PDB file of C-alpha atoms in Angstrom:
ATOM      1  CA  UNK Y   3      66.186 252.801  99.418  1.00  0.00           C
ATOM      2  CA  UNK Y   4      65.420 251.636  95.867  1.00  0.00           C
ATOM      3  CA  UNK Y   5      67.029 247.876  94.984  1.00  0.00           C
ATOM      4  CA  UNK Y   6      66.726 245.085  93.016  1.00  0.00           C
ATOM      5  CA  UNK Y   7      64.326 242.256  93.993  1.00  0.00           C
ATOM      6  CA  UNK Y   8      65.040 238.526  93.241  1.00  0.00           C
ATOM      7  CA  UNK Y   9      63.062 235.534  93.885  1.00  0.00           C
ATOM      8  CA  UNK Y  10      62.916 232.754  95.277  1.00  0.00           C
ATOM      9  CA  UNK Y  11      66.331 233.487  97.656  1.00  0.00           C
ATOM     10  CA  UNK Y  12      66.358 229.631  97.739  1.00  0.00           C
ATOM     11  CA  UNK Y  13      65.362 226.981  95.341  1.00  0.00           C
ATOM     12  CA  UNK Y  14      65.988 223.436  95.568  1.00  0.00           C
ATOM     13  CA  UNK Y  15      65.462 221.272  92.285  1.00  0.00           C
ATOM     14  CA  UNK Y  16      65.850 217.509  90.764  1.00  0.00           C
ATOM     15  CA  UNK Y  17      68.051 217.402  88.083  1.00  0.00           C
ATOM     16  CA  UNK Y  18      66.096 217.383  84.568  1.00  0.00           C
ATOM     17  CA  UNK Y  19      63.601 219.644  86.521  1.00  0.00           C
ATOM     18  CA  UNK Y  20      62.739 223.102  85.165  1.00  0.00           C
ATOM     19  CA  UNK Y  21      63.682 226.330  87.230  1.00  0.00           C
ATOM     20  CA  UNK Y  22      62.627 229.808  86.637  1.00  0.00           C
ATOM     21  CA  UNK Y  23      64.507 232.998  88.358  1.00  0.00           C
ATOM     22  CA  UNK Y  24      62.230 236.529  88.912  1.00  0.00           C
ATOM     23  CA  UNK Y  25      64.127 239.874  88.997  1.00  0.00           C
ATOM     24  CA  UNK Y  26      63.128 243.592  89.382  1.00  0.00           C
ATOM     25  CA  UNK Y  27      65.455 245.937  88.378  1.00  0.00           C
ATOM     26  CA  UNK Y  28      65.788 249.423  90.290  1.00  0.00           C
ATOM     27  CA  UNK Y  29      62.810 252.094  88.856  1.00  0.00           C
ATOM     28  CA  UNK Y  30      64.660 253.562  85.659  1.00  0.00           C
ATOM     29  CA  UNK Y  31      67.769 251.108  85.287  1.00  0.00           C
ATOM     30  CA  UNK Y  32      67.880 250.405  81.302  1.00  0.00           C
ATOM     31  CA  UNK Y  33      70.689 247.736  81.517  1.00  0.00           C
ATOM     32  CA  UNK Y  34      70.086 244.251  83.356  1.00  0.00           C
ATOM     33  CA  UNK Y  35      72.297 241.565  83.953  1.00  0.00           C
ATOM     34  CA  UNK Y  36      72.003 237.899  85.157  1.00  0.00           C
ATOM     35  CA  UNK Y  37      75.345 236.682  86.890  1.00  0.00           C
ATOM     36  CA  UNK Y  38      76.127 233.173  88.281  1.00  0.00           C
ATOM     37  CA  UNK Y  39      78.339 232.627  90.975  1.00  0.00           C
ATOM     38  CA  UNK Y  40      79.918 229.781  91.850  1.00  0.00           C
ATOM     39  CA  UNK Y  41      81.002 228.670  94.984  1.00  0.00           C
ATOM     40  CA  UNK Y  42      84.651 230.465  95.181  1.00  0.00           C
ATOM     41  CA  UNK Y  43      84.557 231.969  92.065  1.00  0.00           C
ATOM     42  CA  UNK Y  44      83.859 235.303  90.855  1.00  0.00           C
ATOM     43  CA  UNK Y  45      80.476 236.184  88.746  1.00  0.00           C
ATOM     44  CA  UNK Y  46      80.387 235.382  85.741  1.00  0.00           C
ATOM     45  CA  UNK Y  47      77.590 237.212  83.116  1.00  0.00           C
ATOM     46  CA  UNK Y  48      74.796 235.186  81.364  1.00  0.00           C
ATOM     47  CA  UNK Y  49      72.859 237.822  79.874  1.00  0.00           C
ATOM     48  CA  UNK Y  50      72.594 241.541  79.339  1.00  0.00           C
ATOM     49  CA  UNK Y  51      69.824 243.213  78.096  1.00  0.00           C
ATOM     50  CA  UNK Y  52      69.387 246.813  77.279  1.00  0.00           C
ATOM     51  CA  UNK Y  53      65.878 247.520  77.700  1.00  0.00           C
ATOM     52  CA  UNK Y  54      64.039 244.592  76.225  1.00  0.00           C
ATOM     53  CA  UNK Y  55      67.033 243.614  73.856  1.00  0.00           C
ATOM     54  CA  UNK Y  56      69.727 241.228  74.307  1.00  0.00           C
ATOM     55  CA  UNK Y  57      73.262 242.409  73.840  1.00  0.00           C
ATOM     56  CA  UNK Y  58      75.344 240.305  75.124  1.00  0.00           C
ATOM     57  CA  UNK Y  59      74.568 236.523  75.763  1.00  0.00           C
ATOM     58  CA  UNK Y  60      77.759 234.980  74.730  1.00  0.00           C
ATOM     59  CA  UNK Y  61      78.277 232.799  77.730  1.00  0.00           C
ATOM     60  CA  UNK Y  62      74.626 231.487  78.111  1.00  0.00           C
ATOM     61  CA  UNK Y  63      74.354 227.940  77.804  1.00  0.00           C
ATOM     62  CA  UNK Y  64      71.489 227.991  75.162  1.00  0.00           C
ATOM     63  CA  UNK Y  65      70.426 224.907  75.112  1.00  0.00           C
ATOM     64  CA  UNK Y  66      69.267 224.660  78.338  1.00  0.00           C
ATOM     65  CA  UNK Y  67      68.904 228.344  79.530  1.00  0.00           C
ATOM     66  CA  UNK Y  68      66.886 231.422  78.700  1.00  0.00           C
ATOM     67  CA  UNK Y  69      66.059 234.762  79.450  1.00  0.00           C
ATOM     68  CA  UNK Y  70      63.582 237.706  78.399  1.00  0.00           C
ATOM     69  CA  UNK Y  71      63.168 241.000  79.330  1.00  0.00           C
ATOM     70  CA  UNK Y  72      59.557 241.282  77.441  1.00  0.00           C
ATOM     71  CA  UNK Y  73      58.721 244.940  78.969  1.00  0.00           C
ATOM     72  CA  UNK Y  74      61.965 245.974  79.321  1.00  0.00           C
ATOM     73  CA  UNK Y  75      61.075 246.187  83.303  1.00  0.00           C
ATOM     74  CA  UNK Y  76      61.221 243.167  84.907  1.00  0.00           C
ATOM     75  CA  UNK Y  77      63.292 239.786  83.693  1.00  0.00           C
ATOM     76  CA  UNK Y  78      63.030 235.801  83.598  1.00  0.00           C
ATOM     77  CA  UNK Y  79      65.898 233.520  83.813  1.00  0.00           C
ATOM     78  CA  UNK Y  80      65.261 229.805  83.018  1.00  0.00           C
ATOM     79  CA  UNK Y  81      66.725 226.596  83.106  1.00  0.00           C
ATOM     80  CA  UNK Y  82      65.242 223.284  81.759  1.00  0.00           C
ATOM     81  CA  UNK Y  83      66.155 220.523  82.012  1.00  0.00           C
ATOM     82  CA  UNK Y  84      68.813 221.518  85.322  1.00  0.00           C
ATOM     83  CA  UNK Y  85      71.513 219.980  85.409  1.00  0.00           C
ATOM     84  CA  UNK Y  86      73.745 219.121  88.809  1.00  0.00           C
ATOM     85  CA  UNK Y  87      76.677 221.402  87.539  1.00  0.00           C
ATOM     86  CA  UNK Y  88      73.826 224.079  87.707  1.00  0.00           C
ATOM     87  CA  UNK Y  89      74.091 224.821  91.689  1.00  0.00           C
ATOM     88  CA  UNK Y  90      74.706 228.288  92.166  1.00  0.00           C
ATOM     89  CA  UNK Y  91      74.250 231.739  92.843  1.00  0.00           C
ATOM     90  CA  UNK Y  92      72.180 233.425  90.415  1.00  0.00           C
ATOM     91  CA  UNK Y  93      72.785 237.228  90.821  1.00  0.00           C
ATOM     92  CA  UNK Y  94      70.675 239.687  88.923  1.00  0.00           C
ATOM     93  CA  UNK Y  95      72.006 243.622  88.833  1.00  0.00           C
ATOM     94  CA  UNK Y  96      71.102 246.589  86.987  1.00  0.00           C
ATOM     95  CA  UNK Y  97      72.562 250.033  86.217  1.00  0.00           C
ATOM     96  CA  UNK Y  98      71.501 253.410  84.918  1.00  0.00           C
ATOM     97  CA  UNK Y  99      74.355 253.199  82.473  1.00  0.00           C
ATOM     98  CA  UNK Y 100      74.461 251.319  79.328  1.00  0.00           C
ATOM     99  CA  UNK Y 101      77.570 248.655  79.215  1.00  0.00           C
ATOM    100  CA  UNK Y 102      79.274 248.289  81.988  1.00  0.00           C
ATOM    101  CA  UNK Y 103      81.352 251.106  83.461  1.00  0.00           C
ATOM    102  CA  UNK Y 104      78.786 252.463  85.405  1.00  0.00           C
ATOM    103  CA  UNK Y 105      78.298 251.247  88.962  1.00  0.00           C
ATOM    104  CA  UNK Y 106      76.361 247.703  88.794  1.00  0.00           C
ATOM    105  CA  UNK Y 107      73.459 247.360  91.440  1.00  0.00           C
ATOM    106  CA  UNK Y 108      73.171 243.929  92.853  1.00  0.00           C
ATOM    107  CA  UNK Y 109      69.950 241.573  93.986  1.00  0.00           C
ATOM    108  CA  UNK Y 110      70.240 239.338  96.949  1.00  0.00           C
ATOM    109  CA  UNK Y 111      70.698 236.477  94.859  1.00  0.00           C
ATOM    110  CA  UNK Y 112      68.966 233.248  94.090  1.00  0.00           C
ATOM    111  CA  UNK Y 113      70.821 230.234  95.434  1.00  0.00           C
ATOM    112  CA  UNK Y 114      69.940 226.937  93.122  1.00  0.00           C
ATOM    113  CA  UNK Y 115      70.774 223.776  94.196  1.00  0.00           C
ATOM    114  CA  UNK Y 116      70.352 220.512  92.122  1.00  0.00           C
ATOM    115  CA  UNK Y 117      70.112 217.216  93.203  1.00  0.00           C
TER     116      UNK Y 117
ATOM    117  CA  UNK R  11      91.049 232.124  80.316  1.00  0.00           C
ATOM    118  CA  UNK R  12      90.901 233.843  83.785  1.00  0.00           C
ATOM    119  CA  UNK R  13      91.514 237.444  82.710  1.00  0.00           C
ATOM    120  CA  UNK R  14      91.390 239.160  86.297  1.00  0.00           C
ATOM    121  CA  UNK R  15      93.021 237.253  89.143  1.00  0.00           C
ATOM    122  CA  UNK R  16      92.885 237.276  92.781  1.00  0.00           C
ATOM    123  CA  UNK R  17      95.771 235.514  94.267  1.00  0.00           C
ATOM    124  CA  UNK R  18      94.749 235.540  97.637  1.00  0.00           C
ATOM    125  CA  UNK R  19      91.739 233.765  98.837  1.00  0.00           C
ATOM    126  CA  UNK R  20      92.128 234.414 102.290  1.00  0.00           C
ATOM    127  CA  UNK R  21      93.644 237.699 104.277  1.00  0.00           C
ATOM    128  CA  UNK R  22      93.184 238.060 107.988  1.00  0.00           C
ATOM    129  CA  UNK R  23      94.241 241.288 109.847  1.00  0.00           C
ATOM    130  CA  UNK R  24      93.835 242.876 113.245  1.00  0.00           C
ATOM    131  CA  UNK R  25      91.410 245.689 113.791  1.00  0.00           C
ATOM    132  CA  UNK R  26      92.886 249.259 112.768  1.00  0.00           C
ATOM    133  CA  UNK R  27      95.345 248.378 110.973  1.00  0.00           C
ATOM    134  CA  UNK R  28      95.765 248.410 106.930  1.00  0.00           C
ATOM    135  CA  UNK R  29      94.485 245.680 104.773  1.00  0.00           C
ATOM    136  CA  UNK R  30      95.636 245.303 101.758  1.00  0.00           C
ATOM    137  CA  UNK R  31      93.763 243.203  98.756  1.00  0.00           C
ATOM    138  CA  UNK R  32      95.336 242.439  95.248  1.00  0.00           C
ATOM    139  CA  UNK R  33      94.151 241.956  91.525  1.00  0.00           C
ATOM    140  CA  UNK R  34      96.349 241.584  88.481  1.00  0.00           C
ATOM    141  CA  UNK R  35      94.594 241.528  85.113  1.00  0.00           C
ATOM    142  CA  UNK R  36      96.131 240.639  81.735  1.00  0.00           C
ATOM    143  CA  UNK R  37      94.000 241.941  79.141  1.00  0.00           C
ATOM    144  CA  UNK R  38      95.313 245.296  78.651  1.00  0.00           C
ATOM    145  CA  UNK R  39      91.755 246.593  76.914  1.00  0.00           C
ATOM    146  CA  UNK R  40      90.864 246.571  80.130  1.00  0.00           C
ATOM    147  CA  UNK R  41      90.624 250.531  81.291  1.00  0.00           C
ATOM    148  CA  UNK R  42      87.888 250.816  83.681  1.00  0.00           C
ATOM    149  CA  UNK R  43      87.989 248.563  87.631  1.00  0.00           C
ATOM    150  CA  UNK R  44      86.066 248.319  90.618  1.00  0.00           C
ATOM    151  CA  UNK R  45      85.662 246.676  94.241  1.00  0.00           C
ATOM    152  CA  UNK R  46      83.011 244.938  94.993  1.00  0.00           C
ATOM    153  CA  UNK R  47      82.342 243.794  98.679  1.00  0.00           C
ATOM    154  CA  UNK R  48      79.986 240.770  99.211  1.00  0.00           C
ATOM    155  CA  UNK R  49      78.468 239.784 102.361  1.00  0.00           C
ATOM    156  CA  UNK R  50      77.273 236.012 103.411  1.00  0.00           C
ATOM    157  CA  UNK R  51      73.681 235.930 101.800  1.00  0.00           C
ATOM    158  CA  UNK R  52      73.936 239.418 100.140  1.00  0.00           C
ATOM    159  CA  UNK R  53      74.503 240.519  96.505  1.00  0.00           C
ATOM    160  CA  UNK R  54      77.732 242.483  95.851  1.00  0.00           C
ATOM    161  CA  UNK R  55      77.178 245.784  97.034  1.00  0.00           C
ATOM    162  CA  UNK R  56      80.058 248.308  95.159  1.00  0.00           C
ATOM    163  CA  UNK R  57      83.100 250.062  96.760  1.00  0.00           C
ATOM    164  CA  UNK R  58      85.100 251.787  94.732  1.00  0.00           C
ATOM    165  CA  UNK R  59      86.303 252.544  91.204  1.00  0.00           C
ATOM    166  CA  UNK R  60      88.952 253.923  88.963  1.00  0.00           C
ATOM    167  CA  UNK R  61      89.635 254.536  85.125  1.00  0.00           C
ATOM    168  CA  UNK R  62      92.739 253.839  83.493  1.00  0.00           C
ATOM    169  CA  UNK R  63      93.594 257.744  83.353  1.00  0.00           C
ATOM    170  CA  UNK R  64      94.336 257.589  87.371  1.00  0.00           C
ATOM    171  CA  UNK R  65      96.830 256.136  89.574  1.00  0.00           C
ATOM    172  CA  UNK R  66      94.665 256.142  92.492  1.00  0.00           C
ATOM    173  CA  UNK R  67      91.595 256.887  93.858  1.00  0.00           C
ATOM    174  CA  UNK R  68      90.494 257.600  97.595  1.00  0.00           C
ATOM    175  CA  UNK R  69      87.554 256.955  99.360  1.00  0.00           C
ATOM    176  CA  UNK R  70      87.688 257.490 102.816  1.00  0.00           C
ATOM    177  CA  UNK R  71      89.481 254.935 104.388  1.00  0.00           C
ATOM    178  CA  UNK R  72      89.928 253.005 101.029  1.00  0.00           C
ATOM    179  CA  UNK R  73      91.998 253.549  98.502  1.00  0.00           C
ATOM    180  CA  UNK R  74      92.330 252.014  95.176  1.00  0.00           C
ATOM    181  CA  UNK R  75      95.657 252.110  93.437  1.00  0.00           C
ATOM    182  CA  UNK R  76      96.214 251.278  89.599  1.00  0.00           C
ATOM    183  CA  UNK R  77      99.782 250.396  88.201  1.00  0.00           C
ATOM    184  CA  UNK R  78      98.956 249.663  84.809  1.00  0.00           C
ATOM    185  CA  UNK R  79     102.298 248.942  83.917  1.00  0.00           C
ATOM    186  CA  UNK R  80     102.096 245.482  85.791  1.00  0.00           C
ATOM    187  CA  UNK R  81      98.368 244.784  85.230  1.00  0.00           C
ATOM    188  CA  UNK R  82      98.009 245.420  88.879  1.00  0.00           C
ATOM    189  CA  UNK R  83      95.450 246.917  91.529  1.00  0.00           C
ATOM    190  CA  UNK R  84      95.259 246.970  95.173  1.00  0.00           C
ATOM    191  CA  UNK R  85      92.533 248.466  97.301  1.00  0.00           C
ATOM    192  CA  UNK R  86      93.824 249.656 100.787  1.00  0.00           C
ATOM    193  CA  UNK R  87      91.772 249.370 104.149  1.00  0.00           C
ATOM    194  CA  UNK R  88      93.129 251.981 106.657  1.00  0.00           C
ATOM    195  CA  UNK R  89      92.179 251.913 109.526  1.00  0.00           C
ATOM    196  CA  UNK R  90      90.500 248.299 109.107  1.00  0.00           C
ATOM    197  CA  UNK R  91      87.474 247.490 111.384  1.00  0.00           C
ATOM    198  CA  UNK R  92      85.413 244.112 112.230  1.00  0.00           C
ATOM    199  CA  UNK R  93      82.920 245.272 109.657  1.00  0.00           C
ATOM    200  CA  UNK R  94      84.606 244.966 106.502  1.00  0.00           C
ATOM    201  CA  UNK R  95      85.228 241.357 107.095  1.00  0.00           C
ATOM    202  CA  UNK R  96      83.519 240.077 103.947  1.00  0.00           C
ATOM    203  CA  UNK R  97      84.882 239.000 100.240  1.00  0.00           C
ATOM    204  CA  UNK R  98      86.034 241.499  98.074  1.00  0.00           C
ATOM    205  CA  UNK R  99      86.242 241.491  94.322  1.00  0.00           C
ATOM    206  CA  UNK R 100      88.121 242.869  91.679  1.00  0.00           C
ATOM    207  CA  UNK R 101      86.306 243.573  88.687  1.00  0.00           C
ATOM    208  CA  UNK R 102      87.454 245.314  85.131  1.00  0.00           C
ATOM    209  CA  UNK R 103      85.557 246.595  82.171  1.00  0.00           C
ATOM    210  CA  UNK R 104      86.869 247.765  78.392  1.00  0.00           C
ATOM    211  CA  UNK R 105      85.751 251.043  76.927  1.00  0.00           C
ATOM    212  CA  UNK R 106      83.526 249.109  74.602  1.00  0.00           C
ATOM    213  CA  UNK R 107      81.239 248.482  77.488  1.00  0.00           C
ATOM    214  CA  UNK R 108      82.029 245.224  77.213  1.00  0.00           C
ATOM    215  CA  UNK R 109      81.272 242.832  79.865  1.00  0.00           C
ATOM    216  CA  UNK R 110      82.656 243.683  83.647  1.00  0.00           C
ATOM    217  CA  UNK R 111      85.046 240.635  84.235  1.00  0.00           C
ATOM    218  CA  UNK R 112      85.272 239.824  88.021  1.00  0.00           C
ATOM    219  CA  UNK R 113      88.182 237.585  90.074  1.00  0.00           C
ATOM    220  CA  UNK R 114      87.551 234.777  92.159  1.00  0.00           C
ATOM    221  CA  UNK R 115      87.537 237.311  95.496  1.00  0.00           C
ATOM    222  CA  UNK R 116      89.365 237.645  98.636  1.00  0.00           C
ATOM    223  CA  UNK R 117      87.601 236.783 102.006  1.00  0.00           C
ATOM    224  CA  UNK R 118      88.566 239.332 104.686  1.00  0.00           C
ATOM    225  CA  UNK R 119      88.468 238.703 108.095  1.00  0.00           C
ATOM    226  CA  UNK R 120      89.354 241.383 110.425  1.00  0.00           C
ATOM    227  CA  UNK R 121      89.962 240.553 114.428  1.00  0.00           C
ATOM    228  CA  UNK R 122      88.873 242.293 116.866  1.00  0.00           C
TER     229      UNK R 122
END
């Protein structure tokens, strides 16, 4: 069964350390998303791309984090310098369907804790 | 601004019989919701949907009811079983494709 593949599951950084998140979006999906999650709160969207191009990054904290999409395959989130109030659940999910009505595919997650 | 709530954190309920999980929302662009279910150490896997056009929307033994009148959703469990203990989310999208907007979630726990 095709799904989306994130890396590391686990990643445990200093603060004012640099982190990088992998993900692999299901064969075919155009649209790809990075979530965070935090602990007892709902996801919340970074980024969207639609095939290589950003189109919505409103709530990305800039200074500190980025993403590409280069190939319009696979993406790159990054943080640098983390910071403590980064620790969470970075979620990365892709659909067939540009925007969002269309059923959202979800990765295992990458769980970032900063110390 | 937390545009889609979900009041309850916590609902526990005995095996077979109906769970019920809330959401309201307040923006009223909002025309297009979903269930999410998430277990420990998973991603969100999705559940079930409905557009603004519908009052409800079945699913085997879940059902998703919109009363857009009061901003409100509900997904029903019937019969419930010890597998669908996990958290459930309500999430809502515009018709711009704007961004899907998710609650806080609602662990379930259902006893054997």
């Amino acid at each position: 069964e095709a799904e989306v593949a994130q890396s590391p599951r686990y990643k445990i950084t200093e603060k004012s350390q640099a982190v990088a998140f992998w993900c692999d979006p299901i064969s075919g999906h155009a649209t790809l998303y990075w979530y965070r999650q935090i602990l007892g709160q709902g996801p919340e969207l970074l980024v969207q791309f639609q095939d290589e191009s950003v189109v919505d990054d409103s709530q990305l904290p800039k200074d500190r984090f980025s993403a590409e999409r280069l190939k319009g395959v696979d993406s790159t989130l990054k943080i640098q310098p983390a910071e403590l109030g980064d620790s969470a659940m970075y979620l990365c999910a892709s659909s067939f369907l540009a925007g969002d009505t269309g059923e959202l595919f979800f990765g295992e997650g990458s769980r970032l804790t900063v110390l | 601004d937390q545009q889609v709530k979900q009041n309850s954190p916590s609902l526990s309920v005995q095996e077979g019989r109906i769970s019920i999980l809330n959401c309201d929302y307040t923006n009223s662009m909002f025309d297009y919701f979903l269930w999410y279910k998430k277990y420990p150490a998973e991603g969100p896997t999705f559940l079930i949907s409905i557009s603004s056009i519908k009052d409800k929307n079945e699913d085997g033994r879940f059902t998703v009811f919109l009363n857009k009148s009061a901003k409100h959703l509900s997904l029903h469990i019937v019969p419930s079983q010890p597998g669908d203990s996990a958290v459930y989310f309500c999430a809502a999208s515009g018709t711009s494709g704007s961004r899907l907007t998710f609650g806080e979630g609602t662990q379930l726990t259902v006893n054997p």
